[in-house]
Tab-separated table of C-alpha atoms in Angstrom:
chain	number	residue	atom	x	y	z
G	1	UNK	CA	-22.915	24.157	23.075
G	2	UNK	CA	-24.259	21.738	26.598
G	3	UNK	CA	-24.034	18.246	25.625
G	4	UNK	CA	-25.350	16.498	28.728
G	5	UNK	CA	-23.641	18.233	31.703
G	6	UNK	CA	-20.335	18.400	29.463
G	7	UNK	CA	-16.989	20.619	29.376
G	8	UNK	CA	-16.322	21.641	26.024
G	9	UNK	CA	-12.691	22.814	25.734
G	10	UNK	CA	-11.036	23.232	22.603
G	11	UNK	CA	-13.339	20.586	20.632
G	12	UNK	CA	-12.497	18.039	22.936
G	13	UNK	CA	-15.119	16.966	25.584
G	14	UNK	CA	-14.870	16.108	28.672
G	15	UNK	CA	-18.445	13.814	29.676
G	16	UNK	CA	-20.238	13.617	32.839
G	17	UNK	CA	-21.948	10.321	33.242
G	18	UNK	CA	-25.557	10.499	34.305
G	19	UNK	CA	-25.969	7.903	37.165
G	20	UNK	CA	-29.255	6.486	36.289
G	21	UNK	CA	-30.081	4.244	38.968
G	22	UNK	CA	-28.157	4.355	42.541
G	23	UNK	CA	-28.902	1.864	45.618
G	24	UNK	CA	-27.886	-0.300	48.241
G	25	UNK	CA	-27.128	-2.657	45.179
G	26	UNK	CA	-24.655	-0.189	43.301
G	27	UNK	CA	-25.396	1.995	40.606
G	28	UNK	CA	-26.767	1.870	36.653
G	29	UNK	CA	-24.557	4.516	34.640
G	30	UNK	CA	-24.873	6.066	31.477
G	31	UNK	CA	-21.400	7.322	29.752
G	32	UNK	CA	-22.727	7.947	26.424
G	33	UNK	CA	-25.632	8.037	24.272
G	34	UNK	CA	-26.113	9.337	20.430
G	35	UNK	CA	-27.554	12.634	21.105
G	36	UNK	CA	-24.449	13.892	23.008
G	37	UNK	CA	-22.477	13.574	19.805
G	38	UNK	CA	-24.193	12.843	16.768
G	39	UNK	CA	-21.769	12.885	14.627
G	40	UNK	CA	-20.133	9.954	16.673
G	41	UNK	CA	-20.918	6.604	15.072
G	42	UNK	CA	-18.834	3.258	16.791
G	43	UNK	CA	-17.445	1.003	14.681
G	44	UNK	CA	-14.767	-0.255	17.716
G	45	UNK	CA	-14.710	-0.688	21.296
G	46	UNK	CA	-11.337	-1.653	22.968
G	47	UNK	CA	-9.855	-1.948	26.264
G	48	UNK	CA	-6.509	-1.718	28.165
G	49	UNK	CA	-5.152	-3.395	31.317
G	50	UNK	CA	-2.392	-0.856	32.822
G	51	UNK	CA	-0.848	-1.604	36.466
G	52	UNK	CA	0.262	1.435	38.409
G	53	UNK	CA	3.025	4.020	36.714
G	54	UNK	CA	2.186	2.388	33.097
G	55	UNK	CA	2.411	5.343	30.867
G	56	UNK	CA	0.636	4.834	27.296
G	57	UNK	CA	1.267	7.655	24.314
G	58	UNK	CA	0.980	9.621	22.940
G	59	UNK	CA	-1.068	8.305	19.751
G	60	UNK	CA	-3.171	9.142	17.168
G	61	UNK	CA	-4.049	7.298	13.926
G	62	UNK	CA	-3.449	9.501	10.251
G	63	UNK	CA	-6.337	10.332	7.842
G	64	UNK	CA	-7.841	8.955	5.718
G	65	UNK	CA	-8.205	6.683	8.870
G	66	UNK	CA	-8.120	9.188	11.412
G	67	UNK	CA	-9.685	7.869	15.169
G	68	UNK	CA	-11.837	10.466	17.111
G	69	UNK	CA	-12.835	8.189	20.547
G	70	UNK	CA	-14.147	8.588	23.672
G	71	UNK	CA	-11.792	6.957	26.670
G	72	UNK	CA	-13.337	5.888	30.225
G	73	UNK	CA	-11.768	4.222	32.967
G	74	UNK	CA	-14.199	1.733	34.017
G	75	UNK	CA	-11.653	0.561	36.706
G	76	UNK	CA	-9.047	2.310	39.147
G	77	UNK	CA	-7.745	5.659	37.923
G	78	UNK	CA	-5.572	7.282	35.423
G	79	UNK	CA	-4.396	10.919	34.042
G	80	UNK	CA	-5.370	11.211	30.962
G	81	UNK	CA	-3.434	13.472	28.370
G	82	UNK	CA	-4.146	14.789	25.245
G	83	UNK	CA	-2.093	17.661	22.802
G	84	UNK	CA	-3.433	19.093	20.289
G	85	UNK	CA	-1.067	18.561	16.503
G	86	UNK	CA	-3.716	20.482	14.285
G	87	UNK	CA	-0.921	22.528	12.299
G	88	UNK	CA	-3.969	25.014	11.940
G	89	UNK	CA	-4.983	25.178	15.171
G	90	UNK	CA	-4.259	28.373	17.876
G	91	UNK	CA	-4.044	25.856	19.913
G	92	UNK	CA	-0.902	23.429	18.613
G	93	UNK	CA	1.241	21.987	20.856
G	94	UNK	CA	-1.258	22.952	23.683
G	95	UNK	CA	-1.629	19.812	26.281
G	96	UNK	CA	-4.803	18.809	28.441
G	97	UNK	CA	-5.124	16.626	31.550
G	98	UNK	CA	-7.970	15.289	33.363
G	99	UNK	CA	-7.948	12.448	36.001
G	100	UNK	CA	-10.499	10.268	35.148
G	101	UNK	CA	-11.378	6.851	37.556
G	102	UNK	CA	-14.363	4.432	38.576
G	103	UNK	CA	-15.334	6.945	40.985
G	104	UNK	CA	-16.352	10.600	39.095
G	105	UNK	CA	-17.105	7.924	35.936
G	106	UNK	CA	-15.945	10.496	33.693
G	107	UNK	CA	-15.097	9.863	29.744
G	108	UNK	CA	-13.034	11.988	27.596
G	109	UNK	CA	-13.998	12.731	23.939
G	110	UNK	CA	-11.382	12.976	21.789
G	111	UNK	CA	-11.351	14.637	17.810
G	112	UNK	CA	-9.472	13.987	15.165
G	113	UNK	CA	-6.239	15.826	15.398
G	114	UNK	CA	-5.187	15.262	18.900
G	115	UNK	CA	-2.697	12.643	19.960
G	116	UNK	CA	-3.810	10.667	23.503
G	117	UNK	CA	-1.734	9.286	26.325
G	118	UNK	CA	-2.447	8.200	30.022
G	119	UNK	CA	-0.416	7.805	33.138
G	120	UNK	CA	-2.017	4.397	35.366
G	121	UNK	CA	-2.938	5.988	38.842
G	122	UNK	CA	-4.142	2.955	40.839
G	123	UNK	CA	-2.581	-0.764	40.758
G	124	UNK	CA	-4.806	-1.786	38.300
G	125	UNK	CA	-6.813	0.317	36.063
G	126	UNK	CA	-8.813	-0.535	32.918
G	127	UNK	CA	-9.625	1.482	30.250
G	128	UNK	CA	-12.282	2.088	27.464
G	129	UNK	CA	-11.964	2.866	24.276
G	130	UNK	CA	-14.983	3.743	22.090
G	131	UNK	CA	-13.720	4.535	18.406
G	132	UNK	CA	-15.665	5.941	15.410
G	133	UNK	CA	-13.477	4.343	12.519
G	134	UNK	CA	-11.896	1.034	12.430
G	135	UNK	CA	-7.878	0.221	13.395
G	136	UNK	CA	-5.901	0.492	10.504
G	137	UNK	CA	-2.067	-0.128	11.675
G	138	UNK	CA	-0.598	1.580	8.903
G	139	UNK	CA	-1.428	4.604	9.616
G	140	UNK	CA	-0.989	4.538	13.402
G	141	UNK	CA	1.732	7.296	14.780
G	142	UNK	CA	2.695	9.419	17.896
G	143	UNK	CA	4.452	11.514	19.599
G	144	UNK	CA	7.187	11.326	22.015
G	145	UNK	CA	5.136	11.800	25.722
G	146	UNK	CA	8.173	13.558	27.084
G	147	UNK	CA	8.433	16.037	24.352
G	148	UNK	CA	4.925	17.735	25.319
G	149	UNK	CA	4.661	20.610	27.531
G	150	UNK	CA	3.538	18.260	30.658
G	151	UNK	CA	4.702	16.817	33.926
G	152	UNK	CA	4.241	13.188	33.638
G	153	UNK	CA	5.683	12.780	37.492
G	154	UNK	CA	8.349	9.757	38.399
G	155	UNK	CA	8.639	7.633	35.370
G	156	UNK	CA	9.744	3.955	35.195
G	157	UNK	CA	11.344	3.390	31.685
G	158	UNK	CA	10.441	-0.327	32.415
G	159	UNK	CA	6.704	0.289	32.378
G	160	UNK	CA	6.270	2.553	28.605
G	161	UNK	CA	6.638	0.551	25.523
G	162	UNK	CA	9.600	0.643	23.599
G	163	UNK	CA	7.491	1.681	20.656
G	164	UNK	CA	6.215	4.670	22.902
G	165	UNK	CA	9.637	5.470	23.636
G	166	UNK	CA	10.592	5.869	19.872
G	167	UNK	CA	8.250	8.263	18.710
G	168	UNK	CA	9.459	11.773	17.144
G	169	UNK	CA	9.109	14.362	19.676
G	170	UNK	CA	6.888	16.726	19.341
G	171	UNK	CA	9.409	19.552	18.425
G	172	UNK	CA	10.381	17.836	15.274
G	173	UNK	CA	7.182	16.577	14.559
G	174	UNK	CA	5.455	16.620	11.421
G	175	UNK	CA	2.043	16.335	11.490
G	176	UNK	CA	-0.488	14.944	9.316
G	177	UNK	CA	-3.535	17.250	10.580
């Protein structure tokens, strides 16, 4: 399946942007549009403000009110993370990283079933979220981000949220997907 000059890796996405207009002014920049997943309706958009070293993750929200979203860092650069917790999946446990950052313009589309997490690469780095169901805190979770098969580099305790830091790891884990 090519959606747009697209990776498609395990169900998850990762999306070229098509740089429509580029010029002594700057450039125009598509990162999405409803043919490249039709199935994707927004009913959301968020964003975060991370400084350098700020991990965020890993999370996912539960059905009935599971979250598929696309993420793009619209500012600075970050390593993005996902892992896949679909009990039924080959693929459990498995973890994927991809930088993404104002420059390549890349966004990451993420399903249902994956928990998400990103490591702040510049000073300052902002972050999209575009998310197909609304935030329902109740049924927000995650995973411990030290518990996944990944090397998250030098990490500052002071910059990931205590919340972040109390999450089951991954090990003893027990999914809802």
């Amino acid at each position: 399946m090519k959606l747009m000059d697209n990776l498609l890796i395990a169900e998850h996405q990762l999306i070229e942007p098509k740089v429509n207009i580029q010029d002594a002014r700057g450039k125009f920049v598509k990162i999405f549009t409803t043919g490249t997943l039709p199935e994707f309706v927004i009913k959301e958009i968020f964003y975060s403000d991370s400084d350098k070293g700020v991990i965020r993750g890993m999370h996912f929200q539960a059905p009935p009110f599971a979250q598929p979203k696309i993420v793009t860092c619209v500012s600075g650069a970050i390593l993005d993370v996902i892992v896949d917790l679909r009990m039924s999946s080959e693929a459990f446990g498995k973890v994927y990283a991809y930088e993404l950052n104002e420059e390549n313009g890349r966004s990451l589309y993420i399903p249902v079933g994956f928990a998400h997490g990103f490591k702040g690469l510049s000073e300052h780095n902002k972050v999209l979220y575009h998310c197909s169901t609304v935030y329902a805190p109740d049924h927000e979770g995650g995973i411990d981000f030290r518990s996944i098969d990944f090397d998250w580099g030098e990490i500052n305790p002071s910059l990931v949220s205590e919340r972040d830091l109390g999450f089951p790891e991954l090990i003893n884990f027990d999914s809802p997907f």
